[in-house]
Each structure stands twice: as structure tokens, then as C-alpha cells.
PDB file of C-alpha atoms in Angstrom:
ATOM      1  CA  MET K 224       0.942 178.340  -0.930  1.00  0.00           C
ATOM      2  CA  ARG K 225       4.041 176.498  -2.514  1.00  0.00           C
ATOM      3  CA  ILE K 226       2.894 173.504  -4.825  1.00  0.00           C
ATOM      4  CA  ARG K 227       5.446 171.264  -6.416  1.00  0.00           C
ATOM      5  CA  LEU K 228       5.146 170.455  -9.876  1.00  0.00           C
ATOM      6  CA  ARG K 229       7.026 167.102 -11.019  1.00  0.00           C
ATOM      7  CA  SER K 230       6.946 166.415 -14.890  1.00  0.00           C
ATOM      8  CA  PHE K 231       8.559 162.979 -16.557  1.00  0.00           C
ATOM      9  CA  GLY K 232       9.622 161.613 -19.993  1.00  0.00           C
ATOM     10  CA  THR K 233       9.018 164.091 -22.916  1.00  0.00           C
ATOM     11  CA  LEU K 234       6.937 166.620 -21.067  1.00  0.00           C
ATOM     12  CA  ARG K 235       9.674 166.962 -18.775  1.00  0.00           C
ATOM     13  CA  ARG K 236      11.269 169.032 -21.278  1.00  0.00           C
ATOM     14  CA  ASP K 237       8.448 170.932 -22.641  1.00  0.00           C
ATOM     15  CA  LEU K 238       7.465 171.983 -19.448  1.00  0.00           C
ATOM     16  CA  GLY K 239      10.733 173.243 -17.613  1.00  0.00           C
ATOM     17  CA  GLY K 240      11.036 169.836 -15.242  1.00  0.00           C
ATOM     18  CA  ASP K 241      10.298 169.960 -11.381  1.00  0.00           C
ATOM     19  CA  LEU K 242       9.571 173.532 -10.367  1.00  0.00           C
ATOM     20  CA  ILE K 243       8.031 175.095  -6.857  1.00  0.00           C
ATOM     21  CA  LEU K 244       5.146 177.255  -7.946  1.00  0.00           C
ATOM     22  CA  GLU K 245       3.821 180.033  -5.530  1.00  0.00           C
ATOM     23  CA  MET K 246      -0.042 180.128  -5.991  1.00  0.00           C
ATOM     24  CA  GLY K 247      -2.416 182.517  -3.976  1.00  0.00           C
ATOM     25  CA  GLU K 248      -4.771 180.936  -1.685  1.00  0.00           C
ATOM     26  CA  GLY K 249      -7.849 178.957  -3.203  1.00  0.00           C
ATOM     27  CA  SER K 250      -6.175 177.943  -6.262  1.00  0.00           C
ATOM     28  CA  LEU K 251      -7.063 175.226  -8.283  1.00  0.00           C
ATOM     29  CA  LEU K 252      -5.185 172.676 -10.554  1.00  0.00           C
ATOM     30  CA  ARG K 253      -6.416 174.793 -13.436  1.00  0.00           C
ATOM     31  CA  ASP K 254      -4.330 177.437 -12.160  1.00  0.00           C
ATOM     32  CA  ALA K 255      -1.245 175.341 -11.769  1.00  0.00           C
ATOM     33  CA  LEU K 256      -1.225 174.052 -15.048  1.00  0.00           C
ATOM     34  CA  LEU K 257      -2.424 176.893 -17.172  1.00  0.00           C
ATOM     35  CA  SER K 258       0.917 178.854 -15.415  1.00  0.00           C
ATOM     36  CA  LEU K 259       3.190 176.365 -17.265  1.00  0.00           C
ATOM     37  CA  ARG K 260       4.981 177.339 -20.059  1.00  0.00           C
ATOM     38  CA  GLY K 261       4.117 174.553 -22.398  1.00  0.00           C
ATOM     39  CA  HIS K 262       0.727 174.147 -20.881  1.00  0.00           C
ATOM     40  CA  GLU K 263      -1.082 173.574 -24.302  1.00  0.00           C
ATOM     41  CA  ARG K 264       0.780 170.544 -24.516  1.00  0.00           C
ATOM     42  CA  LEU K 265      -1.352 169.184 -21.513  1.00  0.00           C
ATOM     43  CA  LEU K 266      -4.650 170.859 -22.185  1.00  0.00           C
ATOM     44  CA  ASP K 267      -7.431 170.798 -24.855  1.00  0.00           C
ATOM     45  CA  GLY K 268      -9.714 173.981 -24.089  1.00  0.00           C
ATOM     46  CA  LEU K 269     -10.251 173.518 -20.142  1.00  0.00           C
ATOM     47  CA  ARG K 270      -9.775 169.519 -20.266  1.00  0.00           C
ATOM     48  CA  ILE K 271      -6.623 167.418 -19.858  1.00  0.00           C
ATOM     49  CA  LYS K 272      -5.296 165.942 -22.811  1.00  0.00           C
ATOM     50  CA  ASP K 273      -5.927 161.915 -23.378  1.00  0.00           C
ATOM     51  CA  ASP K 274      -2.440 161.319 -23.667  1.00  0.00           C
ATOM     52  CA  VAL K 275      -1.554 163.019 -19.983  1.00  0.00           C
ATOM     53  CA  TYR K 276      -1.881 161.724 -16.441  1.00  0.00           C
ATOM     54  CA  VAL K 277      -2.275 164.439 -13.913  1.00  0.00           C
ATOM     55  CA  LEU K 278      -1.595 163.425 -10.439  1.00  0.00           C
ATOM     56  CA  VAL K 279      -1.990 165.186  -7.132  1.00  0.00           C
ATOM     57  CA  ASN K 280      -0.505 164.104  -4.074  1.00  0.00           C
ATOM     58  CA  GLY K 281       0.040 160.344  -5.817  1.00  0.00           C
ATOM     59  CA  ARG K 282      -3.973 160.199  -7.011  1.00  0.00           C
ATOM     60  CA  SER K 283      -5.142 160.335 -10.413  1.00  0.00           C
ATOM     61  CA  VAL K 284      -7.371 163.462 -11.288  1.00  0.00           C
ATOM     62  CA  SER K 285      -8.919 164.452 -14.292  1.00  0.00           C
ATOM     63  CA  ASP K 286     -11.016 167.805 -13.122  1.00  0.00           C
ATOM     64  CA  ILE K 287      -8.971 170.845 -13.455  1.00  0.00           C
ATOM     65  CA  ASN K 288     -11.451 172.529 -11.106  1.00  0.00           C
ATOM     66  CA  THR K 289      -9.466 170.161  -8.134  1.00  0.00           C
ATOM     67  CA  ALA K 290      -8.431 172.802  -5.230  1.00  0.00           C
ATOM     68  CA  LEU K 291      -4.840 172.615  -4.053  1.00  0.00           C
ATOM     69  CA  ARG K 292      -3.372 173.294  -0.806  1.00  0.00           C
ATOM     70  CA  ASP K 293      -0.032 174.602   0.596  1.00  0.00           C
ATOM     71  CA  GLY K 294       2.406 171.934  -0.014  1.00  0.00           C
ATOM     72  CA  ASP K 295       0.462 169.362  -2.600  1.00  0.00           C
ATOM     73  CA  GLU K 296       2.871 167.776  -4.952  1.00  0.00           C
ATOM     74  CA  ILE K 297       1.558 167.862  -9.064  1.00  0.00           C
ATOM     75  CA  ALA K 298       2.591 165.001 -11.062  1.00  0.00           C
ATOM     76  CA  ILE K 299       2.447 165.008 -14.869  1.00  0.00           C
ATOM     77  CA  VAL K 300       3.334 161.858 -16.891  1.00  0.00           C
ATOM     78  CA  PRO K 301       2.607 161.164 -20.091  1.00  0.00           C
ATOM     79  CA  ALA K 302       0.497 158.253 -21.600  1.00  0.00           C
ATOM     80  CA  ILE K 303       2.837 155.654 -22.629  1.00  0.00           C
ATOM     81  CA  ILE K 304       1.447 154.302 -26.025  1.00  0.00           C
ATOM     82  CA  GLY K 305       2.404 150.922 -27.813  1.00  0.00           C
ATOM     83  CA  GLY K 306       2.626 147.214 -27.317  1.00  0.00           C
TER      84      GLY K 306
END
């Protein structure tokens, strides 16, 4: 199955920009994130870091065991810190 991945801000450079991932049926968000170069920037063990937002089809997710389907889009956005 094909998953589109979009990254923004400083993560775009770290993760390689917009990608199409070829994933096996039954893949989870965890599988997609771990397949990325620079995935350690996103994960603290098997948890999404607090300074990163991950959206699947426009919905914020924090569970890396979220099931993916063919055609899903993952967006990865750095949290904006400041005042």
C-alpha cells in the first residue's frame, strides 16, 4: 500500500521532504515512522516526542499503533515554541 508522508519546518530537512512510502498491508504508524531516516528526531523509544505533531489524514494522533490504509497521508510538524 502507498502512504504519502509530508514533513514541515526543520523536520523537512531531517526526514527528506515529501515521500511516498510503500508499506505492507496491516502496517502501523510505527512502521512508517521507523522506516524514515532521522526517525530518532520523532520518537522517544516507542512514543512520539512532545515537540512533534503527527497527523494522519488531518487528524492528530499520538498512538504509534494507529493502523494505516492505502492512500493515507501522514503529516509531521514540529511544535512551535515561543511567545
